[in-house]
PDB file of C-alpha atoms in Angstrom:
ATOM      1  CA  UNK A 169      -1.876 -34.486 -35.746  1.00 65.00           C
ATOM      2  CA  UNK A 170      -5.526 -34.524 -34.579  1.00 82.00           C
ATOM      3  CA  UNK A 171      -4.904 -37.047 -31.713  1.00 88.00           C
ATOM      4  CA  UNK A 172      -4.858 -35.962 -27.958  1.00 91.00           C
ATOM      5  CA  UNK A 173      -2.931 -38.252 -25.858  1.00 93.00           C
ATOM      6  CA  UNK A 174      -3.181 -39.093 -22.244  1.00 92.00           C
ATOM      7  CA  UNK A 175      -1.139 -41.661 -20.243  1.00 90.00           C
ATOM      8  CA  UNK A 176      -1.986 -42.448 -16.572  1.00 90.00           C
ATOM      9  CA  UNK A 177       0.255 -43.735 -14.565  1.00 87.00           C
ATOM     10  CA  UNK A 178       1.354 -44.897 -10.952  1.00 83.00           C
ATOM     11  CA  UNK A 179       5.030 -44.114 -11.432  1.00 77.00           C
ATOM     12  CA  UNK A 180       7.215 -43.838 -14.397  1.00 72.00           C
ATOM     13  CA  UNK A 181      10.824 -45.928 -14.317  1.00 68.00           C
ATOM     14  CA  UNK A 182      13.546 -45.367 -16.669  1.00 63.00           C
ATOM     15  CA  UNK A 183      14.255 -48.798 -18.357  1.00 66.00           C
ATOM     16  CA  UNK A 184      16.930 -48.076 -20.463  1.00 72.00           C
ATOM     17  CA  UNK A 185      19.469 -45.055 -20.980  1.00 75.00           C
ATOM     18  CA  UNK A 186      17.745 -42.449 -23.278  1.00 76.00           C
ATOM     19  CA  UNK A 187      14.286 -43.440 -21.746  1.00 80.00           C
ATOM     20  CA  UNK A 188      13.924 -39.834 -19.643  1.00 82.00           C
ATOM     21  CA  UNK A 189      14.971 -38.446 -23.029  1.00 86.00           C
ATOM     22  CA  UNK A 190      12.135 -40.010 -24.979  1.00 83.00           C
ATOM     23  CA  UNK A 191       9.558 -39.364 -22.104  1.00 84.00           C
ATOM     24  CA  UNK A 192      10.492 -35.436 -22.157  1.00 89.00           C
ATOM     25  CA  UNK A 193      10.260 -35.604 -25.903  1.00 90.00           C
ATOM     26  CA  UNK A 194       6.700 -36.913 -25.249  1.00 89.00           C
ATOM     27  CA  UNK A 195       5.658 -33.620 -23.218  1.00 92.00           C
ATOM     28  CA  UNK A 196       7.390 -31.914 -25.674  1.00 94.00           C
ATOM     29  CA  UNK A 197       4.933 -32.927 -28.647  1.00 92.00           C
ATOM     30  CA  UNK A 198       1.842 -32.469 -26.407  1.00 92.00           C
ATOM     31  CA  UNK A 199       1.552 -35.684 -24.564  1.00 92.00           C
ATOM     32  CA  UNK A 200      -0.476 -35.468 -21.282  1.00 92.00           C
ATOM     33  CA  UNK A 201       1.044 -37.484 -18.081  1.00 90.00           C
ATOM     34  CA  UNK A 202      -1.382 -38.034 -15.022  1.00 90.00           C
ATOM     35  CA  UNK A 203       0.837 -39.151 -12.265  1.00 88.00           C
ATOM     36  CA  UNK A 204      -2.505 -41.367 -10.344  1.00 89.00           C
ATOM     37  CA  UNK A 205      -4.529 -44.370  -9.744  1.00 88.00           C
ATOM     38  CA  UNK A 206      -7.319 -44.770 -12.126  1.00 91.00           C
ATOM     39  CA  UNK A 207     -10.670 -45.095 -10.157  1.00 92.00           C
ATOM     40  CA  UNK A 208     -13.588 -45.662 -12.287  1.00 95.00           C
ATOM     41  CA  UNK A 209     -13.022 -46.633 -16.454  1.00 94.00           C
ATOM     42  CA  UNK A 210     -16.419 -46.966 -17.981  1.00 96.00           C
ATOM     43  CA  UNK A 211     -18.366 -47.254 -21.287  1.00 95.00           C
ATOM     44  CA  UNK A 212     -21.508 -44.868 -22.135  1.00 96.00           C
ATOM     45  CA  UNK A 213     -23.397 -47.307 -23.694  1.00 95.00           C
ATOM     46  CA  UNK A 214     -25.201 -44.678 -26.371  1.00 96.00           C
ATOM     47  CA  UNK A 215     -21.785 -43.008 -27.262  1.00 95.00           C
ATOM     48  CA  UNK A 216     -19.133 -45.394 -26.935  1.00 95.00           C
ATOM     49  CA  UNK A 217     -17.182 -43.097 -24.754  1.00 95.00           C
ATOM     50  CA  UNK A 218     -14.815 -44.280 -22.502  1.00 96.00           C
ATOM     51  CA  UNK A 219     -14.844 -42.472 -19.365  1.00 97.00           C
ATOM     52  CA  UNK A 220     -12.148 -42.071 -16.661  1.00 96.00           C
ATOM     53  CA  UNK A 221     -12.513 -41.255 -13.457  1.00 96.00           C
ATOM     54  CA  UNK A 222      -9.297 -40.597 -11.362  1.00 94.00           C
ATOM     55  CA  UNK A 223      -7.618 -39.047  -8.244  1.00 92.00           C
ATOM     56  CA  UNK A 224      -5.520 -35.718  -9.635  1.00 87.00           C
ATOM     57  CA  UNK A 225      -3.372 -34.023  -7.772  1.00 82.00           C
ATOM     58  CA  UNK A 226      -4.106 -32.325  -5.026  1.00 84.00           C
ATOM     59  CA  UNK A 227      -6.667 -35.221  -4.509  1.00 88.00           C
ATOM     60  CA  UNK A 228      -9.484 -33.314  -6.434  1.00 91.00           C
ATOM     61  CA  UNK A 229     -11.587 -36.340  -8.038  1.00 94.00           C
ATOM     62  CA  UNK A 230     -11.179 -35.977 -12.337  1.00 94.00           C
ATOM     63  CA  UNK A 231     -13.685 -37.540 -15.290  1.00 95.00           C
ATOM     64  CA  UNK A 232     -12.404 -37.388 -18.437  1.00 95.00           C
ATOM     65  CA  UNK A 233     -14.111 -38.598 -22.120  1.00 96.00           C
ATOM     66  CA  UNK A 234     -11.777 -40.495 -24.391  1.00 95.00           C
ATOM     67  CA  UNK A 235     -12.758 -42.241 -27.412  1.00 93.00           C
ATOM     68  CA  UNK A 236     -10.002 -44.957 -27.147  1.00 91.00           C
ATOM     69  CA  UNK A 237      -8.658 -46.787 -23.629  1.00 92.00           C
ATOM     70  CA  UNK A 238      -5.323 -48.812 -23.945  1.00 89.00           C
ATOM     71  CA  UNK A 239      -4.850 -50.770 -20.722  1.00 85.00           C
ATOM     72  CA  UNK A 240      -1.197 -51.739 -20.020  1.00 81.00           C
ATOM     73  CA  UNK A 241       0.971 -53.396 -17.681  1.00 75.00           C
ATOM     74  CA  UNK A 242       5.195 -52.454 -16.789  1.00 69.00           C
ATOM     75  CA  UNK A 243       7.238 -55.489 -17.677  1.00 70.00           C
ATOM     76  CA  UNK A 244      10.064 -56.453 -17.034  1.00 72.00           C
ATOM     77  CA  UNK A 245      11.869 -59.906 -18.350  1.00 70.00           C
ATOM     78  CA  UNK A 246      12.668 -62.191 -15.348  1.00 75.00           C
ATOM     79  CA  UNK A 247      16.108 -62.834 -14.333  1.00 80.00           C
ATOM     80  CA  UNK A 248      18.149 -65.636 -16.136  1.00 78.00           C
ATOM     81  CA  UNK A 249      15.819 -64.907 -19.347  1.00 75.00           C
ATOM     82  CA  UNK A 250      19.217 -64.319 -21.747  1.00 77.00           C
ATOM     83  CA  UNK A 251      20.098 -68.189 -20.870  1.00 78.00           C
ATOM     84  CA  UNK A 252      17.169 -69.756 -22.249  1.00 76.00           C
ATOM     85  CA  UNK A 253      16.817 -66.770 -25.413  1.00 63.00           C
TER      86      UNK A 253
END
């Protein structure tokens, strides 16, 4: 409650089964998906506000104001990892 949440992303791959599951249930509760390439992330140095700049669709250039930024990579484990777990 009180939290608006964004994820940006290049492409979105079901991992597991029940992954597109939980991703719809995301949109369901309010979750914001921005299929793009970030462009810009900055810091206004008075405020503290992180600002993204990115490509939307239809290739209109976007800024948005967030409070928080959490950067993240896809992983995946490498092959042969369940011989040496």
């Amino acid at each position: 409650p009180g939290v608006e949440c964004h994820i940006f992303q290049i492409d979105m791959r079901a991992f597991s089964k029940g992954f597109d599951a939980y991703f719809e249930r995301g949109k369901e509760l309010g979750i914001h998906y921005h299929r793009c390439k970030i462009s810009s992330l900055k810091e206004d140095p008075t405020t503290r506000e992180v600002w993204i700049d990115y490509v939307a669709d239809g290739g209109k250039l976007e800024r948005q104001r967030f409070d928080l930024a959490v950067l993240s990579v896809g992983m995946e484990r490498p092959e042969g990892a369940d011989a040496i777990a």
